[in-house]
Amino acid sequence: MTVTAHVALGSNLEQPQLQLQTAVAAIKDTRHIYNVVCSRLYRSDPVGPSEQPDYYNAVVGIVTTLAPLALLDALQAIENAHGRTRSLRWGPRTLDLDIILFGNQVIESPRLTVPHYQMRVRNFVLCPLLDVAPDLVLPDGQPLRALVDELGYQGLSVIADNYPWLQDSRRFAASTAAKNC
Ligand code: ROI
């Protein structure tokens, strides 16, 4: 059985943009994960302690035959391979990969809560999610677009349009420089 799932990515340490880019590449390379589509790349004000660097955030949509906990294992292996560090609660981190939605399923297990318990109040999750799933309706029947309209894009800026972002952001920088001349 295949399921469409969504994974939120966040990083604010050790070249965060590169962390996210290589994380998406690793997700694409994972067995039993198909059709990876990636949102725009965002920079966001930190939620939590403010004396930490800005975050980079994105969301990917995937199709998978993995069970939820097997997907969690695969994502945690990618986090670990990126030398994930996270010493403080709500403190800076090298790479966070969170399963935010797994089809229409509601999952409450010791290791995994889906939909992600704070996704409804985090625009750095909802706005990139809207990029890849504009017509999505949450398992409780709420349309994603209505949540985004409510939360808005405060504290977020789009820094690249298409994955892979590094190439894109160079193009962005070049076009901005050209405009400023
Ligand atoms: N803040 C932002 N902007 N983006 C994140 O990905 C993020 N992740 C976190 C906390 C510390 C809550 N703050 C964040 O885990």
PDB file of C-alpha atoms and ligand atoms in Angstrom:
ATOM      1  CA  MET A   1       0.000   0.000   0.000  1.00  0.00           C
ATOM      2  CA  THR A   2       1.334   3.451  -0.834  1.00  0.00           C
ATOM      3  CA  VAL A   3       0.684   6.555   1.231  1.00  0.00           C
ATOM      4  CA  THR A   4       1.422  10.204   0.583  1.00  0.00           C
ATOM      5  CA  ALA A   5       3.242  11.672   3.572  1.00  0.00           C
ATOM      6  CA  HIS A   6       4.749  15.067   4.342  1.00  0.00           C
ATOM      7  CA  VAL A   7       8.001  15.764   6.137  1.00  0.00           C
ATOM      8  CA  ALA A   8       9.088  19.145   7.536  1.00  0.00           C
ATOM      9  CA  LEU A   9      12.772  20.044   7.416  1.00  0.00           C
ATOM     10  CA  GLY A  10      14.517  22.599   9.628  1.00  0.00           C
ATOM     11  CA  SER A  11      18.087  23.603  10.367  1.00  0.00           C
ATOM     12  CA  ASN A  12      19.902  26.576  11.874  1.00  0.00           C
ATOM     13  CA  LEU A  13      23.445  25.262  12.333  1.00  0.00           C
ATOM     14  CA  GLU A  14      26.401  24.333  10.150  1.00  0.00           C
ATOM     15  CA  GLN A  15      25.386  25.671   6.744  1.00  0.00           C
ATOM     16  CA  PRO A  16      21.661  25.087   7.175  1.00  0.00           C
ATOM     17  CA  GLN A  17      20.861  25.511   3.504  1.00  0.00           C
ATOM     18  CA  LEU A  18      23.323  22.773   2.605  1.00  0.00           C
ATOM     19  CA  GLN A  19      21.966  20.593   5.441  1.00  0.00           C
ATOM     20  CA  LEU A  20      18.475  20.792   3.940  1.00  0.00           C
ATOM     21  CA  GLN A  21      19.677  20.221   0.412  1.00  0.00           C
ATOM     22  CA  THR A  22      21.612  17.087   1.303  1.00  0.00           C
ATOM     23  CA  ALA A  23      18.723  15.892   3.492  1.00  0.00           C
ATOM     24  CA  VAL A  24      16.322  16.089   0.530  1.00  0.00           C
ATOM     25  CA  ALA A  25      18.850  14.221  -1.605  1.00  0.00           C
ATOM     26  CA  ALA A  26      19.089  11.524   1.088  1.00  0.00           C
ATOM     27  CA  ILE A  27      15.285  11.266   1.300  1.00  0.00           C
ATOM     28  CA  LYS A  28      15.161  10.851  -2.490  1.00  0.00           C
ATOM     29  CA  ASP A  29      17.755   8.061  -2.199  1.00  0.00           C
ATOM     30  CA  THR A  30      15.855   6.153   0.489  1.00  0.00           C
ATOM     31  CA  ARG A  31      14.414   2.781  -0.463  1.00  0.00           C
ATOM     32  CA  HIS A  32      10.616   2.646  -0.612  1.00  0.00           C
ATOM     33  CA  ILE A  33      10.309   6.435  -0.893  1.00  0.00           C
ATOM     34  CA  TYR A  34       9.128   7.768  -4.263  1.00  0.00           C
ATOM     35  CA  ASN A  35       7.918  10.940  -5.973  1.00  0.00           C
ATOM     36  CA  VAL A  36       9.675  13.393  -3.676  1.00  0.00           C
ATOM     37  CA  VAL A  37       8.447  16.928  -4.268  1.00  0.00           C
ATOM     38  CA  CYS A  38       9.999  19.836  -2.470  1.00  0.00           C
ATOM     39  CA  SER A  39       8.680  23.228  -1.392  1.00  0.00           C
ATOM     40  CA  ARG A  40      10.384  26.539  -1.804  1.00  0.00           C
ATOM     41  CA  LEU A  41      13.167  27.249   0.672  1.00  0.00           C
ATOM     42  CA  TYR A  42      12.331  29.642   3.519  1.00  0.00           C
ATOM     43  CA  ARG A  43      14.337  31.517   6.090  1.00  0.00           C
ATOM     44  CA  SER A  44      12.423  31.973   9.356  1.00  0.00           C
ATOM     45  CA  ASP A  45      12.733  33.767  12.670  1.00  0.00           C
ATOM     46  CA  PRO A  46      13.480  31.261  15.424  1.00  0.00           C
ATOM     47  CA  VAL A  47      10.510  30.088  17.453  1.00  0.00           C
ATOM     48  CA  GLY A  48      11.768  29.464  20.987  1.00  0.00           C
ATOM     49  CA  PRO A  49      14.816  31.213  22.444  1.00  0.00           C
ATOM     50  CA  SER A  50      15.520  34.190  20.158  1.00  0.00           C
ATOM     51  CA  GLU A  51      19.289  34.261  20.729  1.00  0.00           C
ATOM     52  CA  GLN A  52      19.901  31.603  18.101  1.00  0.00           C
ATOM     53  CA  PRO A  53      20.452  31.868  14.344  1.00  0.00           C
ATOM     54  CA  ASP A  54      17.550  32.103  11.876  1.00  0.00           C
ATOM     55  CA  TYR A  55      16.241  28.800  10.616  1.00  0.00           C
ATOM     56  CA  TYR A  56      15.967  27.441   7.114  1.00  0.00           C
ATOM     57  CA  ASN A  57      12.771  25.482   6.540  1.00  0.00           C
ATOM     58  CA  ALA A  58      11.150  23.449   3.800  1.00  0.00           C
ATOM     59  CA  VAL A  59       8.638  20.617   3.402  1.00  0.00           C
ATOM     60  CA  VAL A  60       8.744  17.577   1.151  1.00  0.00           C
ATOM     61  CA  GLY A  61       5.848  15.473  -0.045  1.00  0.00           C
ATOM     62  CA  ILE A  62       6.660  11.814  -0.597  1.00  0.00           C
ATOM     63  CA  VAL A  63       4.925   8.642  -1.644  1.00  0.00           C
ATOM     64  CA  THR A  64       5.996   5.654   0.404  1.00  0.00           C
ATOM     65  CA  THR A  65       5.283   2.030   1.099  1.00  0.00           C
ATOM     66  CA  LEU A  66       7.018   2.312   4.490  1.00  0.00           C
ATOM     67  CA  ALA A  67       4.976   2.047   7.670  1.00  0.00           C
ATOM     68  CA  PRO A  68       5.017   5.214   9.811  1.00  0.00           C
ATOM     69  CA  LEU A  69       7.636   3.962  12.288  1.00  0.00           C
ATOM     70  CA  ALA A  70       9.830   2.603   9.491  1.00  0.00           C
ATOM     71  CA  LEU A  71       9.688   6.045   7.869  1.00  0.00           C
ATOM     72  CA  LEU A  72      10.584   7.594  11.226  1.00  0.00           C
ATOM     73  CA  ASP A  73      13.590   5.238  11.495  1.00  0.00           C
ATOM     74  CA  ALA A  74      14.746   6.196   8.000  1.00  0.00           C
ATOM     75  CA  LEU A  75      14.448   9.921   8.759  1.00  0.00           C
ATOM     76  CA  GLN A  76      16.249   9.580  12.083  1.00  0.00           C
ATOM     77  CA  ALA A  77      19.078   7.745  10.315  1.00  0.00           C
ATOM     78  CA  ILE A  78      19.393  10.741   7.973  1.00  0.00           C
ATOM     79  CA  GLU A  79      19.359  13.157  10.931  1.00  0.00           C
ATOM     80  CA  ASN A  80      22.099  11.144  12.622  1.00  0.00           C
ATOM     81  CA  ALA A  81      24.172  11.000   9.443  1.00  0.00           C
ATOM     82  CA  HIS A  82      24.032  14.810   9.454  1.00  0.00           C
ATOM     83  CA  GLY A  83      25.616  14.801  12.885  1.00  0.00           C
ATOM     84  CA  ARG A  84      22.456  16.125  14.438  1.00  0.00           C
ATOM     85  CA  THR A  85      23.182  18.107  17.556  1.00  0.00           C
ATOM     86  CA  ARG A  86      20.501  19.468  19.845  1.00  0.00           C
ATOM     87  CA  SER A  87      21.492  20.263  23.362  1.00  0.00           C
ATOM     88  CA  LEU A  88      18.702  22.614  24.487  1.00  0.00           C
ATOM     89  CA  ARG A  89      14.946  22.152  24.282  1.00  0.00           C
ATOM     90  CA  TRP A  90      13.880  24.535  21.512  1.00  0.00           C
ATOM     91  CA  GLY A  91      17.539  25.349  20.967  1.00  0.00           C
ATOM     92  CA  PRO A  92      19.538  25.342  17.718  1.00  0.00           C
ATOM     93  CA  ARG A  93      19.811  22.158  15.690  1.00  0.00           C
ATOM     94  CA  THR A  94      21.704  20.844  12.678  1.00  0.00           C
ATOM     95  CA  LEU A  95      18.809  18.975  11.141  1.00  0.00           C
ATOM     96  CA  ASP A  96      15.237  18.228  12.121  1.00  0.00           C
ATOM     97  CA  LEU A  97      13.102  15.948   9.992  1.00  0.00           C
ATOM     98  CA  ASP A  98       9.542  15.684  11.296  1.00  0.00           C
ATOM     99  CA  ILE A  99       6.758  13.577   9.857  1.00  0.00           C
ATOM    100  CA  ILE A 100       3.923  16.087   9.877  1.00  0.00           C
ATOM    101  CA  LEU A 101       1.306  14.086   7.964  1.00  0.00           C
ATOM    102  CA  PHE A 102       1.004  10.453   6.999  1.00  0.00           C
ATOM    103  CA  GLY A 103      -1.910  10.207   4.599  1.00  0.00           C
ATOM    104  CA  ASN A 104      -5.054  10.889   6.540  1.00  0.00           C
ATOM    105  CA  GLN A 105      -3.887   8.885   9.525  1.00  0.00           C
ATOM    106  CA  VAL A 106      -3.981  10.025  13.128  1.00  0.00           C
ATOM    107  CA  ILE A 107      -1.138   8.364  15.042  1.00  0.00           C
ATOM    108  CA  GLU A 108      -0.471   8.647  18.744  1.00  0.00           C
ATOM    109  CA  SER A 109       2.331   6.357  19.789  1.00  0.00           C
ATOM    110  CA  PRO A 110       5.212   6.890  22.211  1.00  0.00           C
ATOM    111  CA  ARG A 111       7.604   7.681  19.347  1.00  0.00           C
ATOM    112  CA  LEU A 112       5.338   9.463  16.933  1.00  0.00           C
ATOM    113  CA  THR A 113       2.429  11.883  16.954  1.00  0.00           C
ATOM    114  CA  VAL A 114       0.827  12.624  13.578  1.00  0.00           C
ATOM    115  CA  PRO A 115      -0.389  15.159  12.581  1.00  0.00           C
ATOM    116  CA  HIS A 116       2.617  16.835  14.194  1.00  0.00           C
ATOM    117  CA  TYR A 117       1.341  18.309  17.461  1.00  0.00           C
ATOM    118  CA  GLN A 118       2.380  21.902  16.735  1.00  0.00           C
ATOM    119  CA  MET A 119       2.055  22.114  12.979  1.00  0.00           C
ATOM    120  CA  ARG A 120      -1.173  24.133  13.145  1.00  0.00           C
ATOM    121  CA  VAL A 121       0.558  27.028  14.903  1.00  0.00           C
ATOM    122  CA  ARG A 122       3.831  27.060  12.953  1.00  0.00           C
ATOM    123  CA  ASN A 123       3.831  29.008   9.721  1.00  0.00           C
ATOM    124  CA  PHE A 124       7.346  27.744   8.950  1.00  0.00           C
ATOM    125  CA  VAL A 125       5.665  24.334   8.508  1.00  0.00           C
ATOM    126  CA  LEU A 126       2.279  25.304   7.033  1.00  0.00           C
ATOM    127  CA  CYS A 127       3.528  27.764   4.392  1.00  0.00           C
ATOM    128  CA  PRO A 128       6.011  25.382   2.748  1.00  0.00           C
ATOM    129  CA  LEU A 129       3.423  22.616   3.060  1.00  0.00           C
ATOM    130  CA  LEU A 130       1.019  24.762   1.049  1.00  0.00           C
ATOM    131  CA  ASP A 131       3.650  24.966  -1.731  1.00  0.00           C
ATOM    132  CA  VAL A 132       3.560  21.196  -2.246  1.00  0.00           C
ATOM    133  CA  ALA A 133      -0.066  20.493  -1.293  1.00  0.00           C
ATOM    134  CA  PRO A 134      -2.208  23.543  -2.062  1.00  0.00           C
ATOM    135  CA  ASP A 135      -5.514  21.649  -1.784  1.00  0.00           C
ATOM    136  CA  LEU A 136      -4.638  19.627   1.290  1.00  0.00           C
ATOM    137  CA  VAL A 137      -7.230  19.067   3.986  1.00  0.00           C
ATOM    138  CA  LEU A 138      -6.009  17.984   7.426  1.00  0.00           C
ATOM    139  CA  PRO A 139      -7.380  14.749   8.928  1.00  0.00           C
ATOM    140  CA  ASP A 140      -9.730  16.824  11.110  1.00  0.00           C
ATOM    141  CA  GLY A 141     -11.311  18.366   7.998  1.00  0.00           C
ATOM    142  CA  GLN A 142      -9.567  21.749   8.182  1.00  0.00           C
ATOM    143  CA  PRO A 143      -8.320  23.061   4.833  1.00  0.00           C
ATOM    144  CA  LEU A 144      -4.620  23.922   4.958  1.00  0.00           C
ATOM    145  CA  ARG A 145      -5.185  27.135   3.020  1.00  0.00           C
ATOM    146  CA  ALA A 146      -7.503  28.499   5.735  1.00  0.00           C
ATOM    147  CA  LEU A 147      -4.848  27.865   8.395  1.00  0.00           C
ATOM    148  CA  VAL A 148      -2.216  29.645   6.302  1.00  0.00           C
ATOM    149  CA  ASP A 149      -4.562  32.592   5.718  1.00  0.00           C
ATOM    150  CA  GLU A 150      -4.998  32.845   9.470  1.00  0.00           C
ATOM    151  CA  LEU A 151      -1.304  32.575  10.404  1.00  0.00           C
ATOM    152  CA  GLY A 152       0.199  34.550   7.529  1.00  0.00           C
ATOM    153  CA  TYR A 153       3.827  34.679   6.484  1.00  0.00           C
ATOM    154  CA  GLN A 154       5.184  36.846   9.344  1.00  0.00           C
ATOM    155  CA  GLY A 155       8.823  36.114  10.116  1.00  0.00           C
ATOM    156  CA  LEU A 156       9.235  34.060   6.934  1.00  0.00           C
ATOM    157  CA  SER A 157      11.007  34.897   3.723  1.00  0.00           C
ATOM    158  CA  VAL A 158      11.257  32.813   0.593  1.00  0.00           C
ATOM    159  CA  ILE A 159      14.883  32.571  -0.375  1.00  0.00           C
ATOM    160  CA  ALA A 160      14.734  30.148  -3.293  1.00  0.00           C
ATOM    161  CA  ASP A 161      12.000  28.891  -5.543  1.00  0.00           C
ATOM    162  CA  ASN A 162      13.015  25.475  -6.756  1.00  0.00           C
ATOM    163  CA  TYR A 163      15.018  22.616  -5.371  1.00  0.00           C
ATOM    164  CA  PRO A 164      18.038  22.265  -5.568  1.00  0.00           C
ATOM    165  CA  TRP A 165      18.200  25.568  -3.784  1.00  0.00           C
ATOM    166  CA  LEU A 166      21.897  26.286  -3.758  1.00  0.00           C
ATOM    167  CA  GLN A 167      21.941  26.762  -7.510  1.00  0.00           C
ATOM    168  CA  ASP A 168      18.723  28.683  -7.284  1.00  0.00           C
ATOM    169  CA  SER A 169      19.827  31.026  -4.552  1.00  0.00           C
ATOM    170  CA  ARG A 170      22.941  31.877  -6.535  1.00  0.00           C
ATOM    171  CA  ARG A 171      20.640  32.774  -9.399  1.00  0.00           C
ATOM    172  CA  PHE A 172      18.483  34.786  -6.951  1.00  0.00           C
ATOM    173  CA  ALA A 173      21.539  36.629  -5.625  1.00  0.00           C
ATOM    174  CA  ALA A 174      22.677  37.357  -9.179  1.00  0.00           C
ATOM    175  CA  SER A 175      19.288  38.672 -10.257  1.00  0.00           C
ATOM    176  CA  THR A 176      18.981  40.836  -7.119  1.00  0.00           C
ATOM    177  CA  ALA A 177      22.467  42.216  -7.714  1.00  0.00           C
ATOM    178  CA  ALA A 178      21.532  42.931 -11.320  1.00  0.00           C
ATOM    179  CA  LYS A 179      18.412  44.834 -10.185  1.00  0.00           C
ATOM    180  CA  ASN A 180      20.423  46.862  -7.706  1.00  0.00           C
ATOM    181  CA  CYS A 181      22.899  48.069 -10.344  1.00  0.00           C
TER     182      CYS A 181
HETATM  183  N1  ROI B   1      11.933  27.845  14.647  1.00  0.00           N
HETATM  184  C1  ROI B   1      11.913  27.965  13.307  1.00  0.00           C
HETATM  185  N2  ROI B   1      11.738  29.163  12.756  1.00  0.00           N
HETATM  186  N3  ROI B   1      12.063  26.879  12.487  1.00  0.00           N
HETATM  187  C2  ROI B   1      12.247  25.630  12.999  1.00  0.00           C
HETATM  188  O1  ROI B   1      12.392  24.666  12.225  1.00  0.00           O
HETATM  189  C3  ROI B   1      12.243  25.472  14.394  1.00  0.00           C
HETATM  190  N4  ROI B   1      12.381  24.232  14.966  1.00  0.00           N
HETATM  191  C4  ROI B   1      12.322  24.071  16.275  1.00  0.00           C
HETATM  192  C5  ROI B   1      12.127  25.225  17.220  1.00  0.00           C
HETATM  193  C6  ROI B   1      13.276  25.244  18.216  1.00  0.00           C
HETATM  194  C7  ROI B   1      10.814  25.041  17.959  1.00  0.00           C
HETATM  195  N5  ROI B   1      12.087  26.497  16.560  1.00  0.00           N
HETATM  196  C8  ROI B   1      12.086  26.618  15.200  1.00  0.00           C
HETATM  197  O2  ROI B   1      12.397  22.858  16.773  1.00  0.00           O
END
